[in-house]
Short mmCIF file of C-alpha atoms in Angstrom, two decimals:
data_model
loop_
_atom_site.label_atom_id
_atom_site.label_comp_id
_atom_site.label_asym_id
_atom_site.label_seq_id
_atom_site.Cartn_x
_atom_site.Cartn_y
_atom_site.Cartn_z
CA UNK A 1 63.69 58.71 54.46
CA UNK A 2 65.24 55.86 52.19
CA UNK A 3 64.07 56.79 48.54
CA UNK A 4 63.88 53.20 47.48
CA UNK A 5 61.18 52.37 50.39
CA UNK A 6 59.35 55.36 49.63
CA UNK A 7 58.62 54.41 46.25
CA UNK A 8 57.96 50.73 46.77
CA UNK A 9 55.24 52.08 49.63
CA UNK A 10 53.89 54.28 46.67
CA UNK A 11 53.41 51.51 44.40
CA UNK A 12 51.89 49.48 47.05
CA UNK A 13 49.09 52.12 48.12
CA UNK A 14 48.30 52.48 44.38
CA UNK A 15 47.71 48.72 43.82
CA UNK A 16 45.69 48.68 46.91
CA UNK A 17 43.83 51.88 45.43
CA UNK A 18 43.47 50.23 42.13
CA UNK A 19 42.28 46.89 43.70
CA UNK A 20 39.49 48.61 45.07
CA UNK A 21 38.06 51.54 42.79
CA UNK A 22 35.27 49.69 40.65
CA UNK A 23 34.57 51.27 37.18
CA UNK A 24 30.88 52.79 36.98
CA UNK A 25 28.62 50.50 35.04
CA UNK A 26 30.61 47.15 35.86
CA UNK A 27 28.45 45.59 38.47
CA UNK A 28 26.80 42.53 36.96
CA UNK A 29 23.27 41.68 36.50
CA UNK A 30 21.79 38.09 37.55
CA UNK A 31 20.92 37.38 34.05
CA UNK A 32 24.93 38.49 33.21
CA UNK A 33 25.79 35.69 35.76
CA UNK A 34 23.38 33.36 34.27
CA UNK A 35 22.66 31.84 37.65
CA UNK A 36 19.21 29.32 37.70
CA UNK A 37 15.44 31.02 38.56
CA UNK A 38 14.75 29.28 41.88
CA UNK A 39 11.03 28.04 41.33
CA UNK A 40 8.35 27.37 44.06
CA UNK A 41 6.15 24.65 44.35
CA UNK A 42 2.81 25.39 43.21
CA UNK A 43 3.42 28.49 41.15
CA UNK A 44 4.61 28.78 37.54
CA UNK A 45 8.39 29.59 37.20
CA UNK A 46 9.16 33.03 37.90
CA UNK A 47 10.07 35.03 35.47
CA UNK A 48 14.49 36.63 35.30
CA UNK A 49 15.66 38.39 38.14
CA UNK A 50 16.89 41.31 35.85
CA UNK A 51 14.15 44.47 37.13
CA UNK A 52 13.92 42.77 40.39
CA UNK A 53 16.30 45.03 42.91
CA UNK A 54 14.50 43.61 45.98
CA UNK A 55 15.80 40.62 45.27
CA UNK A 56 18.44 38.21 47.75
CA UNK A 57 20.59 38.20 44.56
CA UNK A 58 20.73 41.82 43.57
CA UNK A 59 21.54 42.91 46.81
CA UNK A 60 23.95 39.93 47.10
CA UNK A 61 25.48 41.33 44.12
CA UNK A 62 25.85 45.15 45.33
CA UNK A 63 27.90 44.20 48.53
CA UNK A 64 29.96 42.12 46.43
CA UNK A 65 33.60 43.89 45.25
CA UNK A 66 34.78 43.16 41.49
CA UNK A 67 38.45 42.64 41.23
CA UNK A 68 40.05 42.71 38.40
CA UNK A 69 41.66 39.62 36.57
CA UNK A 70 45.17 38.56 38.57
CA UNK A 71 44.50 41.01 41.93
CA UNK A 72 43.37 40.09 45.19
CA UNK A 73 42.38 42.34 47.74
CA UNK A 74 43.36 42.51 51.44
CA UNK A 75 40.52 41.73 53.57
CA UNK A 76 40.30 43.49 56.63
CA UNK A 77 39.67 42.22 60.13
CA UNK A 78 36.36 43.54 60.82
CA UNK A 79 35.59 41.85 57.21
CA UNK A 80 36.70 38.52 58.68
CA UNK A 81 34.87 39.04 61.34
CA UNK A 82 31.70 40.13 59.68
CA UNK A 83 31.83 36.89 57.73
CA UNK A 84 32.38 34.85 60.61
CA UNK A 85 29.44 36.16 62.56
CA UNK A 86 27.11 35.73 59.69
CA UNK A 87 28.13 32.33 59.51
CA UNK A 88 27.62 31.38 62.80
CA UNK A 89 23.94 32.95 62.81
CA UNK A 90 23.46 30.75 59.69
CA UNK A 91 24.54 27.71 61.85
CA UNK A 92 22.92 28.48 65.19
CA UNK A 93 19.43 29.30 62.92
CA UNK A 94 16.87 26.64 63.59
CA UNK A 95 15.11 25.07 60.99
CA UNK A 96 11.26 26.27 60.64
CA UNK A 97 9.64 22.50 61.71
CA UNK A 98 6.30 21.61 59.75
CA UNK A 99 4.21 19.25 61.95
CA UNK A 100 2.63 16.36 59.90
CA UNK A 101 -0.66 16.65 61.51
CA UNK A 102 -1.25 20.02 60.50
CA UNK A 103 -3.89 18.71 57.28
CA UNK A 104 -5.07 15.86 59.32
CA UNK A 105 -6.20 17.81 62.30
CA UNK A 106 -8.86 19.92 59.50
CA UNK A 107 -9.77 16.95 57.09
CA UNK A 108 -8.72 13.32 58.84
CA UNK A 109 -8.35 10.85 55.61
CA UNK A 110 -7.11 7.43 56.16
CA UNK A 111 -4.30 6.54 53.86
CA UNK A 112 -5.60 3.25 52.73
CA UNK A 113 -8.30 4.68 51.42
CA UNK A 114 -6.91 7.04 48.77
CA UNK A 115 -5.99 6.94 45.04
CA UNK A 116 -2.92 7.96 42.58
CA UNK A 117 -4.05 10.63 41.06
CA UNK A 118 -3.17 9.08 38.10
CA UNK A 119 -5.84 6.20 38.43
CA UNK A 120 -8.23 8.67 39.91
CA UNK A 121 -7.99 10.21 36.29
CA UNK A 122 -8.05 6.83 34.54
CA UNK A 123 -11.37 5.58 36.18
CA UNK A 124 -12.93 8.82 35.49
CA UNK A 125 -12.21 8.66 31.74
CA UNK A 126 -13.57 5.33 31.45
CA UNK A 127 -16.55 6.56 33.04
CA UNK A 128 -17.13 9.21 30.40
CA UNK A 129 -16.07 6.96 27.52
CA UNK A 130 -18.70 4.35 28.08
CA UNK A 131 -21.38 6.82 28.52
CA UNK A 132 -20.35 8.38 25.26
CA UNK A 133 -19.96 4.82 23.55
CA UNK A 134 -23.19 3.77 25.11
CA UNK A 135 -25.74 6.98 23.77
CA UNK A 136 -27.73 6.65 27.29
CA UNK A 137 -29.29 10.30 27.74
CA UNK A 138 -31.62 9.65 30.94
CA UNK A 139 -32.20 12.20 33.33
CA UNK A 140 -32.90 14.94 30.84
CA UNK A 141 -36.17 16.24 28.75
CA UNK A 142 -36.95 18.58 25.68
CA UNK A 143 -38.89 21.48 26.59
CA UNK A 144 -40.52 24.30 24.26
CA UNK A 145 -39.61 27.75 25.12
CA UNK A 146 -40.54 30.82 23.56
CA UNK A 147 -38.60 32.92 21.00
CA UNK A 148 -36.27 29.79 20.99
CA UNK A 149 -38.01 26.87 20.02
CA UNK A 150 -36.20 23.24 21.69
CA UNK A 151 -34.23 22.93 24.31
CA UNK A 152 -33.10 20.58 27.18
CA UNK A 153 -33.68 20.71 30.77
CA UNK A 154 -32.10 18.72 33.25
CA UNK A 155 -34.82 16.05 35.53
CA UNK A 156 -31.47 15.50 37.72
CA UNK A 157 -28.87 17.12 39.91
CA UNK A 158 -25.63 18.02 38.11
CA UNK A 159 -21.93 19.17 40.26
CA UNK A 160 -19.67 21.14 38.67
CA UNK A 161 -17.11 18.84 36.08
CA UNK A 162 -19.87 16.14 35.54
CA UNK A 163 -19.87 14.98 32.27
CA UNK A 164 -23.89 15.67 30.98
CA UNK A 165 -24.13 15.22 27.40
CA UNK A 166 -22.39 14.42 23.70
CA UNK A 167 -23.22 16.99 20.70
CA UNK A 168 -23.73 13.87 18.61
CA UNK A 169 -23.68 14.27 14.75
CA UNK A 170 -21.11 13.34 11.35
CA UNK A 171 -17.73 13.95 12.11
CA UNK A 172 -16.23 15.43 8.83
CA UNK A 173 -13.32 17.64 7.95
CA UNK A 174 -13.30 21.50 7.49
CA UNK A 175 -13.33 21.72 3.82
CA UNK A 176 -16.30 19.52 3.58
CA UNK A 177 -18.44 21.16 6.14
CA UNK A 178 -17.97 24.67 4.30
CA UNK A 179 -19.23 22.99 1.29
CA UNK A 180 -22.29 21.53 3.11
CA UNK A 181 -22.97 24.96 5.06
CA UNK A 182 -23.44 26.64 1.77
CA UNK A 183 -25.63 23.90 0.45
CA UNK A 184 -27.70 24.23 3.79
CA UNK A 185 -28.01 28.21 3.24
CA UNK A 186 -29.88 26.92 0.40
CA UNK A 187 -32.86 25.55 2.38
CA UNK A 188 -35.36 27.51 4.00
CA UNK A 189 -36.19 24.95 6.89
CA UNK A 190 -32.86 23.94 7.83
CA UNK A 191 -31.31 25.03 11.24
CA UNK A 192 -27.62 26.00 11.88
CA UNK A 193 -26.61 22.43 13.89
CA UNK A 194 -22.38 22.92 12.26
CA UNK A 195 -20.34 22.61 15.37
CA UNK A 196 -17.07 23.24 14.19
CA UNK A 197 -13.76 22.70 16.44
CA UNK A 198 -10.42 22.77 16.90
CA UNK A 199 -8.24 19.18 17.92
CA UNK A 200 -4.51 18.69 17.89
CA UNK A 201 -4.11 21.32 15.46
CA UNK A 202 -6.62 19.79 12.66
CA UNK A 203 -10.32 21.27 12.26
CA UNK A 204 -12.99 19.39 12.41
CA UNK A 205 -16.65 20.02 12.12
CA UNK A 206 -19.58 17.64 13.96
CA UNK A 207 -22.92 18.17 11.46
CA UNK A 208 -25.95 17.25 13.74
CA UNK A 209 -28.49 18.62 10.70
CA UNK A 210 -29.88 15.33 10.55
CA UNK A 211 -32.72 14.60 12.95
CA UNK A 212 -31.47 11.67 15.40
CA UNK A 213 -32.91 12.23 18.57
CA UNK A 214 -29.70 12.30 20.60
CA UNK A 215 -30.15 15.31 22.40
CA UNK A 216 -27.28 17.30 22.56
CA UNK A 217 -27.98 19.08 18.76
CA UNK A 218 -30.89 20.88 21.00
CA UNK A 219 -29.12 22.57 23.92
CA UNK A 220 -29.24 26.52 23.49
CA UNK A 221 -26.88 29.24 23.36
CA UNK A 222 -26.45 31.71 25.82
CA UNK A 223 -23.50 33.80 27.23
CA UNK A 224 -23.70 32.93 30.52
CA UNK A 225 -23.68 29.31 30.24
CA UNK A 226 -24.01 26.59 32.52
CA UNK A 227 -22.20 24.07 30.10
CA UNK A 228 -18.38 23.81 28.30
CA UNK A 229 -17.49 21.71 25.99
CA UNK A 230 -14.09 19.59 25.64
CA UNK A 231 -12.98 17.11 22.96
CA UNK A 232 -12.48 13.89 23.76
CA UNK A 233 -10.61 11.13 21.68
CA UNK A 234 -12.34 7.96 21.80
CA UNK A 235 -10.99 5.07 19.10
CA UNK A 236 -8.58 7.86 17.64
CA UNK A 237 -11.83 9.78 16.59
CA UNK A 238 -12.69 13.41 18.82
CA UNK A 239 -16.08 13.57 19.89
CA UNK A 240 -17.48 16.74 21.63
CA UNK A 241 -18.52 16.40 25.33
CA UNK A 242 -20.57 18.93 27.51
CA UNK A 243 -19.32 19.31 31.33
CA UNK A 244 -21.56 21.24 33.68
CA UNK A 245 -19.39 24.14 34.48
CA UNK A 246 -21.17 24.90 37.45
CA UNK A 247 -23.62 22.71 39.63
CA UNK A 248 -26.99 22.82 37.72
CA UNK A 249 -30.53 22.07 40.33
CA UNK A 250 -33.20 19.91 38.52
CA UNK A 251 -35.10 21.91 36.26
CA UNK A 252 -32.89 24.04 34.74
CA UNK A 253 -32.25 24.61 31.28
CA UNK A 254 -28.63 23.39 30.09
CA UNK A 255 -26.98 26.18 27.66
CA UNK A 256 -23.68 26.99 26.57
CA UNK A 257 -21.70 29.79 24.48
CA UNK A 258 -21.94 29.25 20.82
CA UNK A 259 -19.06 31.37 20.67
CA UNK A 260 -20.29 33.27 17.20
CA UNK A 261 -20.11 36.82 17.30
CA UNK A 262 -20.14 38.23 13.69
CA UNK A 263 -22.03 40.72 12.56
CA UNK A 264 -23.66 38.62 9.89
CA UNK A 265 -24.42 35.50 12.34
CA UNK A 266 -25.46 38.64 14.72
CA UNK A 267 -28.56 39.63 12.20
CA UNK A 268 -29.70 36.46 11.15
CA UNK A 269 -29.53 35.01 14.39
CA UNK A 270 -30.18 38.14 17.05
CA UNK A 271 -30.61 35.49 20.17
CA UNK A 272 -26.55 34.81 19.51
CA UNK A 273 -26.46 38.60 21.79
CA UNK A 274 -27.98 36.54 25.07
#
């Protein structure tokens, strides 16, 4: 055998063996590629593909061969032909085809009679703000109840996300309303009416103490609530709305979570448990 071939068929098998030996440890992870999350509609965007080894991308990555800088590989036939048949699965593969009618034939709506959602939402907040700029409470009572004093009952059918009521009272700021609170303490007579909130990162505090006969001040706590409240801006003020969380029949007593659960508000005020 001629010397010279033998060792230029030596070198040859070793670059081949070189080429293909992968160091333990250097298989990339997805977030090492930095590749983009795929997100679906209707769910929130899923979180890195780093612990997921079910994924297309993982796997993707553990049939793939790292080569080092400068060295290509020889691909084999059966390789090529691999690839070739996978390709032509992915061409012959029919698209999955939605059929339009699949909503309509369930819930039939005529196109010329919706809304943008945008003006959907528009109309409704105008209908809130002029009840709330108007002060018209109809379709409601006050009613005595025992161990509790006032409260309000509905006279009127209520679905879940109506808007039912404003807790009407002084809007003032945080530092003020701990001053009044502790004036208040003072007074033997005087009920707890501080509703104090949180908007766009500012407290606030809505001081219905005063006797107006709006009457939101008199709904009642309890834990299991059938009202929510949300701030609304109206003329760059906030004003405190209740929503019926839930539909409410006629006759039923509209409550909602104080939210207070210290020990002190606890002993002077044991109904806060409810």
């Amino acid at each position: 055998m001629d010397i010279k071939k033998y060792f230029i068929q030596q070198e040859d098998d070793d670059s081949s063996t070189d080429i293909l030996r992968l160091p333990e440890g250097s298989l990339p992870s997805p977030d090492d590629a930095a590749l983009p999350c795929s997100t679906t509609l209707g769910t929130d965007t899923p979180k890195g593909l780093k612990d997921d080894k079910n994924s297309n991308f993982v796997k993707a990555c553990e049939n793939e061969t790292i080569v080092p800088e400068g060295k290509i590989p020889k691909m084999s036939d059966s390789t090529n032909k691999d690839r070739t048949d996978v390709s032509k699965k992915k061409k012959n593969k029919k698209p999955q085809q939605i059929r339009n009618s699949q909503l309509t034939d369930f819930f039939p709506v005529r196109r010329s009679c919706r809304k943008p959602l945008p003006k959907v939402l528009k109309e409704k907040h105008k209908e809130i703000e002029d009840a709330i700029l108007s002060g018209k409470e109809e379709g409601f009572e006050v009613k005595e109840f025992p161990d509790k004093g006032r409260g309000v009952v509905t006279c009127k059918a209520l679905k879940r996300g109506d808007f039912v009521l404003e807790y009407y009272g002084e809007l003032i700021g945080y530092e003020e309303a701990l001053r009044r609170e502790s004036v208040y303490a003072t007074k033997e007579n005087t009920g707890c009416y501080m509703y104090y909130f949180k908007s766009l990162d500012k407290r606030y505090c809505i001081d219905a103490t005063k006797e107006s006969g709006r009457l939101g001040r008199l709904i009642n706590h309890s834990k299991k609530g059938n009202l929510k409240t949300q701030s609304i801006y109206l003329k760059e003020n906030p004003h405190l709305a209740f929503f019926a969380c839930r539909d409410i029949e006629p006759g039923e007593e509209l409550c909602y979570d104080y939210g207070d659960r210290s020990k002190q508000s606890l002993k002077s005020h044991p109904w806060l448990a409810l």
